mmCIF file with all atom_site columns, C-alpha atoms in Angstrom:
data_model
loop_
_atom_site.group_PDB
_atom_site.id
_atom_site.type_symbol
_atom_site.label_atom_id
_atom_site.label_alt_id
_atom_site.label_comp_id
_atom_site.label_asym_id
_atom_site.label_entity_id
_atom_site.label_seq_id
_atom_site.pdbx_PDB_ins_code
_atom_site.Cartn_x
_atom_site.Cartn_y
_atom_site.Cartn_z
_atom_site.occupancy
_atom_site.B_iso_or_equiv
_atom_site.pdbx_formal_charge
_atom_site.auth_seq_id
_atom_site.auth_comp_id
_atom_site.auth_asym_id
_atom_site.auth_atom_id
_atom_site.pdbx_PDB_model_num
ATOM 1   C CA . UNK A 1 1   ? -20.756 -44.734 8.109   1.00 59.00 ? 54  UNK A CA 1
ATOM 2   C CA . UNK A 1 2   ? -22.199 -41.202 8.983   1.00 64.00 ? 55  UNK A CA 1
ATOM 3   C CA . UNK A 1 3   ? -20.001 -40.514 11.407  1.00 64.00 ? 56  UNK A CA 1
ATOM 4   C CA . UNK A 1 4   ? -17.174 -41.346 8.521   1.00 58.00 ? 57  UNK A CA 1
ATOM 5   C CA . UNK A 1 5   ? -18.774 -38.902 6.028   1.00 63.00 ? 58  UNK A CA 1
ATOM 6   C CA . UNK A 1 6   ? -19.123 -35.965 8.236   1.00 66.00 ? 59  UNK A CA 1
ATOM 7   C CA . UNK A 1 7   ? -15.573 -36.302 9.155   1.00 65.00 ? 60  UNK A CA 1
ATOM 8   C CA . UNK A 1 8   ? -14.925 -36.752 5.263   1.00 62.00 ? 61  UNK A CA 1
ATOM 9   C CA . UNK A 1 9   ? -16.980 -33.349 4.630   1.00 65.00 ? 62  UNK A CA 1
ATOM 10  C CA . UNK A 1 10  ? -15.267 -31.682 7.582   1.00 57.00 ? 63  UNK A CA 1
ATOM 11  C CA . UNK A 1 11  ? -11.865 -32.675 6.841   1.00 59.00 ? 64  UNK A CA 1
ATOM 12  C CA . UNK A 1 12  ? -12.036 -31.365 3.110   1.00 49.00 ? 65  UNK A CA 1
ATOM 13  C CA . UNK A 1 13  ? -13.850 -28.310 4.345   1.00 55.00 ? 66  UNK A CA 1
ATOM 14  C CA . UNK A 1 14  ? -11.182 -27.485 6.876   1.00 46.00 ? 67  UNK A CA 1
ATOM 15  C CA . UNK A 1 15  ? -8.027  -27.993 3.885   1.00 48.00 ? 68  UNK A CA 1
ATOM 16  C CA . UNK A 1 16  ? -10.194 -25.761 1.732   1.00 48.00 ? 69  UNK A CA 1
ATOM 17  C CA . UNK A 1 17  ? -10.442 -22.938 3.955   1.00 46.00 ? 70  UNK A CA 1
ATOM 18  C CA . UNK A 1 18  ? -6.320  -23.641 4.967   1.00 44.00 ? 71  UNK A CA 1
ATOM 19  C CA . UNK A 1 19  ? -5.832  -23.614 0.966   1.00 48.00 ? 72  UNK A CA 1
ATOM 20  C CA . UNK A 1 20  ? -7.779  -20.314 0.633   1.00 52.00 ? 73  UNK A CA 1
ATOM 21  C CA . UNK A 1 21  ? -5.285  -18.611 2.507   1.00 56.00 ? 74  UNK A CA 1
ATOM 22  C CA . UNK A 1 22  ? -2.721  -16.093 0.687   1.00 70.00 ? 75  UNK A CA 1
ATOM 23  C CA . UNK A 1 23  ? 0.650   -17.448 0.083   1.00 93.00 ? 76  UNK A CA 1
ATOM 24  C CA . UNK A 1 24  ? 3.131   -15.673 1.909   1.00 95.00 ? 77  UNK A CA 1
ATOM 25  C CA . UNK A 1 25  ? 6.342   -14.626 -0.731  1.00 95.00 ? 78  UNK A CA 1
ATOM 26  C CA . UNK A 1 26  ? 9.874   -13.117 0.651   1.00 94.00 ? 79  UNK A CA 1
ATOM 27  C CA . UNK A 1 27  ? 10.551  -9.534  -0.702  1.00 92.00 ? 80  UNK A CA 1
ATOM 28  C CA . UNK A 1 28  ? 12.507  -9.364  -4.348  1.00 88.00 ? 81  UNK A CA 1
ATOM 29  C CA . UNK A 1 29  ? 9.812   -12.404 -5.653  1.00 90.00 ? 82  UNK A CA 1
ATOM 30  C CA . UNK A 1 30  ? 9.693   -11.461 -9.226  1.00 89.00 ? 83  UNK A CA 1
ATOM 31  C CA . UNK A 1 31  ? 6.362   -10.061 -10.153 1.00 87.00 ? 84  UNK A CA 1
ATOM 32  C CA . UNK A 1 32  ? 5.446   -13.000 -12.628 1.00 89.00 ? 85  UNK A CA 1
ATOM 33  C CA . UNK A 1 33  ? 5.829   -14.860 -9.550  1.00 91.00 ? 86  UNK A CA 1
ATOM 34  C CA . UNK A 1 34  ? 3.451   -13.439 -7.483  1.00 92.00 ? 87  UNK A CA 1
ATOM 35  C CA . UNK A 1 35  ? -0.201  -15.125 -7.358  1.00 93.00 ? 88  UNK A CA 1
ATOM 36  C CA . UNK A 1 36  ? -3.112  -13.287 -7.165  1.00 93.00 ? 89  UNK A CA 1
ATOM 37  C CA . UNK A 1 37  ? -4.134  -11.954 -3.766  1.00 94.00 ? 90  UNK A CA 1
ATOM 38  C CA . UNK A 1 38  ? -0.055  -13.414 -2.104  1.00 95.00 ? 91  UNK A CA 1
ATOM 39  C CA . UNK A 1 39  ? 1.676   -11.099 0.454   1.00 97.00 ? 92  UNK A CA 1
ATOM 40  C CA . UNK A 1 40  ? 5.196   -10.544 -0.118  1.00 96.00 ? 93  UNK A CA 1
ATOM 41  C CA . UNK A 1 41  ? 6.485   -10.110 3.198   1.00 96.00 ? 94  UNK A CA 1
ATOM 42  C CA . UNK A 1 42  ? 9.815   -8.837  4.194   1.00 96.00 ? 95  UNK A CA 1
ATOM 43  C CA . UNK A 1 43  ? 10.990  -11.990 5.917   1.00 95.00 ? 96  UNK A CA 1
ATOM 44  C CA . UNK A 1 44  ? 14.715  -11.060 6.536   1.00 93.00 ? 97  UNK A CA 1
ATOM 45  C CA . UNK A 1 45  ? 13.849  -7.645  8.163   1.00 94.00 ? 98  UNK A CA 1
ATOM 46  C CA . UNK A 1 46  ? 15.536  -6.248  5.080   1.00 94.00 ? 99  UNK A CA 1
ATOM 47  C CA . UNK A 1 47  ? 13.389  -2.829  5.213   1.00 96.00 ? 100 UNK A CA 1
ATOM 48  C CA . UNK A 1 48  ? 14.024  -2.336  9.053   1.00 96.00 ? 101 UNK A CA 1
ATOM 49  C CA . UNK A 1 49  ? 17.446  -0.154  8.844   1.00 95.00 ? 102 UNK A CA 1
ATOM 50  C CA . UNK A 1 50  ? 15.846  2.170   6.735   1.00 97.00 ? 103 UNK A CA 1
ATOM 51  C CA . UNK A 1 51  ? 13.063  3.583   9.185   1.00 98.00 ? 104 UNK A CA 1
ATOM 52  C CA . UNK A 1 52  ? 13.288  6.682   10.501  1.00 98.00 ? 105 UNK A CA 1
ATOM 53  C CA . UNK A 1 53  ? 13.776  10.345  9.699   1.00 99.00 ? 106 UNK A CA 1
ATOM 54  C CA . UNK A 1 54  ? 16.648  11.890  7.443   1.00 99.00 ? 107 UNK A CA 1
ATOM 55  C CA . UNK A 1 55  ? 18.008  15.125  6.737   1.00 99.00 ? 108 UNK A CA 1
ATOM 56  C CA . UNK A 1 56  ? 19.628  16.342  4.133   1.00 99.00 ? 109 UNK A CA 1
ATOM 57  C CA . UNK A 1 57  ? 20.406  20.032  2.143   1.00 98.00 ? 110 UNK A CA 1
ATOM 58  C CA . UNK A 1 58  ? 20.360  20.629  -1.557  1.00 98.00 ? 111 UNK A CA 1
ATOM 59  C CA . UNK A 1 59  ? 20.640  23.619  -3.440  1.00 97.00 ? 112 UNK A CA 1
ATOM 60  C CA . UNK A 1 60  ? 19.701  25.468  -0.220  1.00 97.00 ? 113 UNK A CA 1
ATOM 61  C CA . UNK A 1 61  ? 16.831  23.569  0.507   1.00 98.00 ? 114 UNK A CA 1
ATOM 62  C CA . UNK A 1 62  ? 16.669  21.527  3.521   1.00 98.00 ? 115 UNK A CA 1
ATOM 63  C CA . UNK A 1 63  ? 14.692  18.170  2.753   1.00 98.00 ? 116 UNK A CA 1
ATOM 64  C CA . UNK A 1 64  ? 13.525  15.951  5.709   1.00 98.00 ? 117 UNK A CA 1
ATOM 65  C CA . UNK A 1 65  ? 12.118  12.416  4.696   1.00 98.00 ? 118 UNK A CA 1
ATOM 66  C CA . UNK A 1 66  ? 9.874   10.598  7.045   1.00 98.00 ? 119 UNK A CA 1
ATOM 67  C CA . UNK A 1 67  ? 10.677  6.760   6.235   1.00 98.00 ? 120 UNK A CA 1
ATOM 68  C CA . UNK A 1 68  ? 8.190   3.883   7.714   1.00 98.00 ? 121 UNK A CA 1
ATOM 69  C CA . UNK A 1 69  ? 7.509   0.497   7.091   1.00 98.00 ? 122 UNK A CA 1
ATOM 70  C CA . UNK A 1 70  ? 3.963   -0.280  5.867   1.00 96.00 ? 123 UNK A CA 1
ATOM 71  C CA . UNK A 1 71  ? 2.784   -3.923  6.453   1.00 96.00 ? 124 UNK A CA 1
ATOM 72  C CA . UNK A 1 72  ? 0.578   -5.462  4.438   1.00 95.00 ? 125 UNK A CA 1
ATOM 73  C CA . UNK A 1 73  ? -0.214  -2.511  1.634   1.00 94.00 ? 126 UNK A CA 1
ATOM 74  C CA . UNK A 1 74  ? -2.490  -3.359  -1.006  1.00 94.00 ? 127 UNK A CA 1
ATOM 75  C CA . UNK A 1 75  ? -0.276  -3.209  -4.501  1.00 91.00 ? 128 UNK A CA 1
ATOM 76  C CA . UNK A 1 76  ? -2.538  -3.131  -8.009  1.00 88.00 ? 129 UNK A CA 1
ATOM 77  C CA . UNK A 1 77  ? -0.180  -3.547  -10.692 1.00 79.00 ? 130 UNK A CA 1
ATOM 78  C CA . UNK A 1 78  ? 0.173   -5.023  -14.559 1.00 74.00 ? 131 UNK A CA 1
ATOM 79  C CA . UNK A 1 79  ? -3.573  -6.663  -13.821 1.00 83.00 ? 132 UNK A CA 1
ATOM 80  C CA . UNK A 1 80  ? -2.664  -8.341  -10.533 1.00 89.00 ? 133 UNK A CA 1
ATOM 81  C CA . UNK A 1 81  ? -3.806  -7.526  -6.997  1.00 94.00 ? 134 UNK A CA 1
ATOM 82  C CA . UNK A 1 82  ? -1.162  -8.518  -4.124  1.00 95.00 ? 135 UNK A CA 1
ATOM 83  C CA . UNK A 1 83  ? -0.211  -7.491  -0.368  1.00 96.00 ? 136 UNK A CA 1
ATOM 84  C CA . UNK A 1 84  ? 3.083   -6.041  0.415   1.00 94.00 ? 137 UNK A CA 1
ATOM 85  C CA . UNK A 1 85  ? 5.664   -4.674  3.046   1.00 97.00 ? 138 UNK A CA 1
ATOM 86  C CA . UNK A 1 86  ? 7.035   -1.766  1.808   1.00 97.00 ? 139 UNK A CA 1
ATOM 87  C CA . UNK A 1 87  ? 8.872   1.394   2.998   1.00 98.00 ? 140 UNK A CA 1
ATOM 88  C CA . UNK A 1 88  ? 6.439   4.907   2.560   1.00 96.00 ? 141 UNK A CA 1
ATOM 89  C CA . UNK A 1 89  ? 8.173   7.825   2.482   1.00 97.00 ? 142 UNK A CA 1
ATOM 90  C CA . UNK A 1 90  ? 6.808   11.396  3.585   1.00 96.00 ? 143 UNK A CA 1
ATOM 91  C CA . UNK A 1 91  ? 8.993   14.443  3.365   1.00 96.00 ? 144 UNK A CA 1
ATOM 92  C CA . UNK A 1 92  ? 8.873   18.182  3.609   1.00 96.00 ? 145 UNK A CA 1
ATOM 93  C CA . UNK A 1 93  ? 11.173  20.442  1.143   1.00 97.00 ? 146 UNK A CA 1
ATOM 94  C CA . UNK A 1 94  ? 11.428  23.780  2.759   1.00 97.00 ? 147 UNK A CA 1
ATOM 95  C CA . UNK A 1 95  ? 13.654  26.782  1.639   1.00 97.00 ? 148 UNK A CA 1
ATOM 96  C CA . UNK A 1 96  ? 16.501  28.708  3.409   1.00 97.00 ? 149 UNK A CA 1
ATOM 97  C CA . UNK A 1 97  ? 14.418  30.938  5.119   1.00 97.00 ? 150 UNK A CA 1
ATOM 98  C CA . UNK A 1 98  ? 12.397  27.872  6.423   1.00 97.00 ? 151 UNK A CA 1
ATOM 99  C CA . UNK A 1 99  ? 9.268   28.449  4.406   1.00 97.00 ? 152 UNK A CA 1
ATOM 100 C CA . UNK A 1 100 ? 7.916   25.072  3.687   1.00 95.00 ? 153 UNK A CA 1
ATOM 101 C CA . UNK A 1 101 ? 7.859   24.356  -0.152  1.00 94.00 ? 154 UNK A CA 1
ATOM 102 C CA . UNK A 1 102 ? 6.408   20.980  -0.188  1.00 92.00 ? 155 UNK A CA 1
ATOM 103 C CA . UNK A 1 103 ? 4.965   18.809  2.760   1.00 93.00 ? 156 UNK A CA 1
ATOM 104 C CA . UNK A 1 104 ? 3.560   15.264  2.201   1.00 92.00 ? 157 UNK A CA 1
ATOM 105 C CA . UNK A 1 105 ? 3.954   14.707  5.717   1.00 92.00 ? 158 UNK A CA 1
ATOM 106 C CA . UNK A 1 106 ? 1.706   16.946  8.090   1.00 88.00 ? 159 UNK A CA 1
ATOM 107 C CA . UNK A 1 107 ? -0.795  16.945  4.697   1.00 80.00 ? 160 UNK A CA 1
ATOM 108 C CA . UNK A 1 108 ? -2.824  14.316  3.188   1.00 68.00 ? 161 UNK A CA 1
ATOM 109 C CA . UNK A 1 109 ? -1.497  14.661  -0.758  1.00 67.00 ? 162 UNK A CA 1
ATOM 110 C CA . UNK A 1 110 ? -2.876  11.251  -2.036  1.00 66.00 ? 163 UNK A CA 1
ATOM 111 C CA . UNK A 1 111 ? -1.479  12.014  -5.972  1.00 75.00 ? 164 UNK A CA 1
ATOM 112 C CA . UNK A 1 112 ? 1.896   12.170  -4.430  1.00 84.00 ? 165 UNK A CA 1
ATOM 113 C CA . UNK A 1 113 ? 3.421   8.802   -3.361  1.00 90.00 ? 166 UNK A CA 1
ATOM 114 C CA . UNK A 1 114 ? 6.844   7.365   -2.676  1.00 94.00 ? 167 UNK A CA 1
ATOM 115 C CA . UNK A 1 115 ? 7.326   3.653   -1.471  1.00 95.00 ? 168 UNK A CA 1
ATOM 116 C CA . UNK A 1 116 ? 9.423   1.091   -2.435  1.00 96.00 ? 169 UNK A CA 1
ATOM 117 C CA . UNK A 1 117 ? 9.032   -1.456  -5.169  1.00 92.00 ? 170 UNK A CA 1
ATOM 118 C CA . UNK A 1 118 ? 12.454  -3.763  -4.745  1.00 92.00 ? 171 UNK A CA 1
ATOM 119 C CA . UNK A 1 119 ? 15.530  -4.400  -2.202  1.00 93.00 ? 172 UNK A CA 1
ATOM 120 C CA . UNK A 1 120 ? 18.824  -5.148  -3.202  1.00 93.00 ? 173 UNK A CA 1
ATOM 121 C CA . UNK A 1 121 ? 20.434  -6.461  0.152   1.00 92.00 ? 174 UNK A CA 1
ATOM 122 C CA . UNK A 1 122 ? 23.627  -7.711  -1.510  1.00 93.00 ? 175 UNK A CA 1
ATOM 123 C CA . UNK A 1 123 ? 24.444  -3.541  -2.448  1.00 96.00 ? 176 UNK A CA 1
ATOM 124 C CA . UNK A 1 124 ? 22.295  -2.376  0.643   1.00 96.00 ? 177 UNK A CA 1
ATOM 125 C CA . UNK A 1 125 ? 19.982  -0.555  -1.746  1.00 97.00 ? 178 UNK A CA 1
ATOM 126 C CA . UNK A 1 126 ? 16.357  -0.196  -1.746  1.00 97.00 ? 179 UNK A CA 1
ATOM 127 C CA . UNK A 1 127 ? 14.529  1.217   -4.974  1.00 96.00 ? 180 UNK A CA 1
ATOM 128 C CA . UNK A 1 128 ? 11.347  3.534   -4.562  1.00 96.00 ? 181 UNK A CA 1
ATOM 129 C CA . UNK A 1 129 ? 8.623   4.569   -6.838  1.00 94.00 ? 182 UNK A CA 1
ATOM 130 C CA . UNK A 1 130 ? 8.282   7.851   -7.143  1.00 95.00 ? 183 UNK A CA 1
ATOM 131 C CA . UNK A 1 131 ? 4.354   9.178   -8.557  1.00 91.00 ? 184 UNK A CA 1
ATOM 132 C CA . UNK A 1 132 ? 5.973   12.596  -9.377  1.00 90.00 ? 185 UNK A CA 1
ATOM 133 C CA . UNK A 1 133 ? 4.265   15.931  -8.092  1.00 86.00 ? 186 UNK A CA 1
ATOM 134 C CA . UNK A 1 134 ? 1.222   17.299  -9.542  1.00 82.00 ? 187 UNK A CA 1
ATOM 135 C CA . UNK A 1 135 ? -0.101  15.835  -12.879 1.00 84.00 ? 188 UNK A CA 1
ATOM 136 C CA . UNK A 1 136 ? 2.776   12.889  -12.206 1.00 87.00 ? 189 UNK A CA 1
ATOM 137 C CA . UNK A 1 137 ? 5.796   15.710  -13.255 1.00 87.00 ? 190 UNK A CA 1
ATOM 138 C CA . UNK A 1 138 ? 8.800   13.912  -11.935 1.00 91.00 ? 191 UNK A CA 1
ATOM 139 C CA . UNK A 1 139 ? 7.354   10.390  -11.579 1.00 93.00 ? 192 UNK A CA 1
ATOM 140 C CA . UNK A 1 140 ? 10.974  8.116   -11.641 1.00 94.00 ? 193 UNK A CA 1
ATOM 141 C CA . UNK A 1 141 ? 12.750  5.654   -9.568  1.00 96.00 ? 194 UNK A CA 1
ATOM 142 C CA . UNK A 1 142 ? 14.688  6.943   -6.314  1.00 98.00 ? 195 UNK A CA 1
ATOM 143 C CA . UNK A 1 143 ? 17.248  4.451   -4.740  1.00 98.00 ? 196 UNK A CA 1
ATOM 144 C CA . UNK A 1 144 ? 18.375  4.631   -1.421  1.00 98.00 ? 197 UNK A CA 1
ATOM 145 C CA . UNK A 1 145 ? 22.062  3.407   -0.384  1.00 98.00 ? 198 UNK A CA 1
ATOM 146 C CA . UNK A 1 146 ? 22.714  2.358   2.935   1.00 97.00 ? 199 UNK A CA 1
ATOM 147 C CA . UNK A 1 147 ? 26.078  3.873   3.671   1.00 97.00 ? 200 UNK A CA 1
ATOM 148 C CA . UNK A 1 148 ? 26.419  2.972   6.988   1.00 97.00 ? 201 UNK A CA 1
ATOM 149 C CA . UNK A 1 149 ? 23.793  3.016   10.381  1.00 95.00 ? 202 UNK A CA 1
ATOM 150 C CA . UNK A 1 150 ? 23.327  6.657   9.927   1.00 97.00 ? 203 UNK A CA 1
ATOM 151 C CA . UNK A 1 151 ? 23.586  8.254   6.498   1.00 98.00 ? 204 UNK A CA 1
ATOM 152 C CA . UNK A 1 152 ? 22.079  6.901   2.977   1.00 98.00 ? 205 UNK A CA 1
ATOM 153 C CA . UNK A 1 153 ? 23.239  7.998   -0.572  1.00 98.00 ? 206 UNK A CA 1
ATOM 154 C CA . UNK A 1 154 ? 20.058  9.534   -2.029  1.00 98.00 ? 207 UNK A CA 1
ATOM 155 C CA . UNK A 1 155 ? 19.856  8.595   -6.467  1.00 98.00 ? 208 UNK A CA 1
ATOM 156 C CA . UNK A 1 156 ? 16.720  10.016  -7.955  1.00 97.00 ? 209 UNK A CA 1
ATOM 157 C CA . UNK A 1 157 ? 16.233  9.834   -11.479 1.00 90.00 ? 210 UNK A CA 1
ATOM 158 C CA . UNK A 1 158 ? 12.892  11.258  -12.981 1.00 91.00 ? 211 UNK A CA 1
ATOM 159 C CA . UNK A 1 159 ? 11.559  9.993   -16.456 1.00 87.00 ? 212 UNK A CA 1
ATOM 160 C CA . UNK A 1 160 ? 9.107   12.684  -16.900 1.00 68.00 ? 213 UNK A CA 1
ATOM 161 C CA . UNK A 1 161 ? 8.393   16.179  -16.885 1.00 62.00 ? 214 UNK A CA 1
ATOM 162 C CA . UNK A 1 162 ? 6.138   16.002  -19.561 1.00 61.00 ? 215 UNK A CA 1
ATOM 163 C CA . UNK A 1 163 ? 2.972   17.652  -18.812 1.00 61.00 ? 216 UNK A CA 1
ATOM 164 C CA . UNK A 1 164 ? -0.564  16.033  -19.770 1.00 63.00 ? 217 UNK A CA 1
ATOM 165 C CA . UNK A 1 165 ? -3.557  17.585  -21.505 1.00 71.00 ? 218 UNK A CA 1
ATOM 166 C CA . UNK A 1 166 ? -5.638  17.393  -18.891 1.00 77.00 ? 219 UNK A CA 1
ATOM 167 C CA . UNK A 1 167 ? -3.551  19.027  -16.310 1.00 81.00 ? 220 UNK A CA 1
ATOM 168 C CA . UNK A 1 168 ? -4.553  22.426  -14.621 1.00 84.00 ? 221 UNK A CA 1
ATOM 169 C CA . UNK A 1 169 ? -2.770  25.492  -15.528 1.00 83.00 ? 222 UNK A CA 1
ATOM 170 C CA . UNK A 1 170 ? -2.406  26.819  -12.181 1.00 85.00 ? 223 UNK A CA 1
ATOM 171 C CA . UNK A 1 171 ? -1.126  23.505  -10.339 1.00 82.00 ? 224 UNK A CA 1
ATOM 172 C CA . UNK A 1 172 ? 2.063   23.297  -9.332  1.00 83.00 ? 225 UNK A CA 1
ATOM 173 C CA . UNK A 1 173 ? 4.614   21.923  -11.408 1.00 83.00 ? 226 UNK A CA 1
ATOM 174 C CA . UNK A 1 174 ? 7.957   22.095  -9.314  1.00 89.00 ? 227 UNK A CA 1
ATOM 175 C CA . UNK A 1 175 ? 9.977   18.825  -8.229  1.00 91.00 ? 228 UNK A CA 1
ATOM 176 C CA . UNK A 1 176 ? 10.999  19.666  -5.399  1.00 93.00 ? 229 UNK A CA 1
ATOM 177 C CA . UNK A 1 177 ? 12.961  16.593  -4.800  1.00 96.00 ? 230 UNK A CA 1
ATOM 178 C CA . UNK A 1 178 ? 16.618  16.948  -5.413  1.00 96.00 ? 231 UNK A CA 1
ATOM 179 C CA . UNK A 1 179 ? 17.260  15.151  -9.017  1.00 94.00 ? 232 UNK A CA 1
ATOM 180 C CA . UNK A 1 180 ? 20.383  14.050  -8.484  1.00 95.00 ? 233 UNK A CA 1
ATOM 181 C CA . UNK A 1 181 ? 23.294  11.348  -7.280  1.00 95.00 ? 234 UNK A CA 1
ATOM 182 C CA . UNK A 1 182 ? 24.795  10.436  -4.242  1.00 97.00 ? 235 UNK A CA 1
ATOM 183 C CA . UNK A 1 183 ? 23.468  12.643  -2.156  1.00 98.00 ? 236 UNK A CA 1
ATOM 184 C CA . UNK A 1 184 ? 24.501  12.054  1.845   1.00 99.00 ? 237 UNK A CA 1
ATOM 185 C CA . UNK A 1 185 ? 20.905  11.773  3.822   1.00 99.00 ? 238 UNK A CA 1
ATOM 186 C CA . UNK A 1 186 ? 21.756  11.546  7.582   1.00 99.00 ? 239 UNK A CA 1
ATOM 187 C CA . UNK A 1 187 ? 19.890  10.088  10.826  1.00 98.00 ? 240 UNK A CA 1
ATOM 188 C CA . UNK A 1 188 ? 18.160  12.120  13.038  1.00 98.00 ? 241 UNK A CA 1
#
């Protein structure tokens, strides 16, 4: 009868522990969804023709983005905590003479951030959040268009350059980003 008990204990031990672990979601699970501490995973590989590092010029700036895929990234939104693959995006924004206007890339800017919140695989889109520049001037959505395996349509639409009381008067306030539509991003 011991013997029966402490296989009884370690039996409903063991499921515990196998319960405990996070549920693992495919991307595009609607946020309601998502339980607490779950990792939405991007079964289908539908991030992986996005990597790498795109060129484009606007307005006689030459804008490089630096795409990766980040595994596992800790998301805190609307009161929930949850794991995530996502795209990150780094760029650099530099001018016609080549001086560098913005770089998220070579420099640790932690207010800045660009990674993306939603796939649609059916229009080969992806859809980024955008934090905006300093004091969150910009922040928006940016979608990406897969055009084919080596240019993307660049969309960036910003819903704010309203500036806050409590930011500086000597920060920077340029987007640098190019607001606009359809703009071809090509492979490098």
């Amino acid at each position: 009868m011991k013997t029966f008990n402490k296989n009884y204990i370690a039996i409903c031990i063991l499921s515990f522990i196998v319960s405990c672990k996070s549920q693992i979601l495919p991307l595009n699970t609607i946020l309601r969804n998502i339980p607490e501490g779950s990792y939405v995973k991007d079964l289908n590989h539908e991030l992986d023709p996005y990597i790498g590092i795109y060129k484009s010029n606007f307005e006689g700036n030459e804008i490089t983005l630096y795409i990766t895929k980040q595994e596992n990234k800790l998301e805190k939104s609307t009161g929930k905590t949850y794991y995530l693959d996502a795209l990150s995006v780094k760029y650099i924004v530099k001018n016609s003479s080549g001086v560098i206007l913005q770089d998220t890339q070579n420099y640790n800017v932690p207010n800045i951030e660009l990674y993306s919140i939603a796939t649609r695989p059916y229009e080969n889109k992806i859809i980024f959040y955008y934090s905006g520049t300093n004091c969150g001037i910009g922040w928006g959505r940016i979608v990406l268009k897969k055009v084919n395996n080596n240019q993307m349509l660049w969309d960036y639409q910003p819903n704010s350059g309203a500036l806050g009381n409590d930011c500086p008067a000597n920060a920077d306030k340029t987007v640098y980003l190019p607001e606009t539509d359809n703009l071809i991003f090509t492979k490098q």
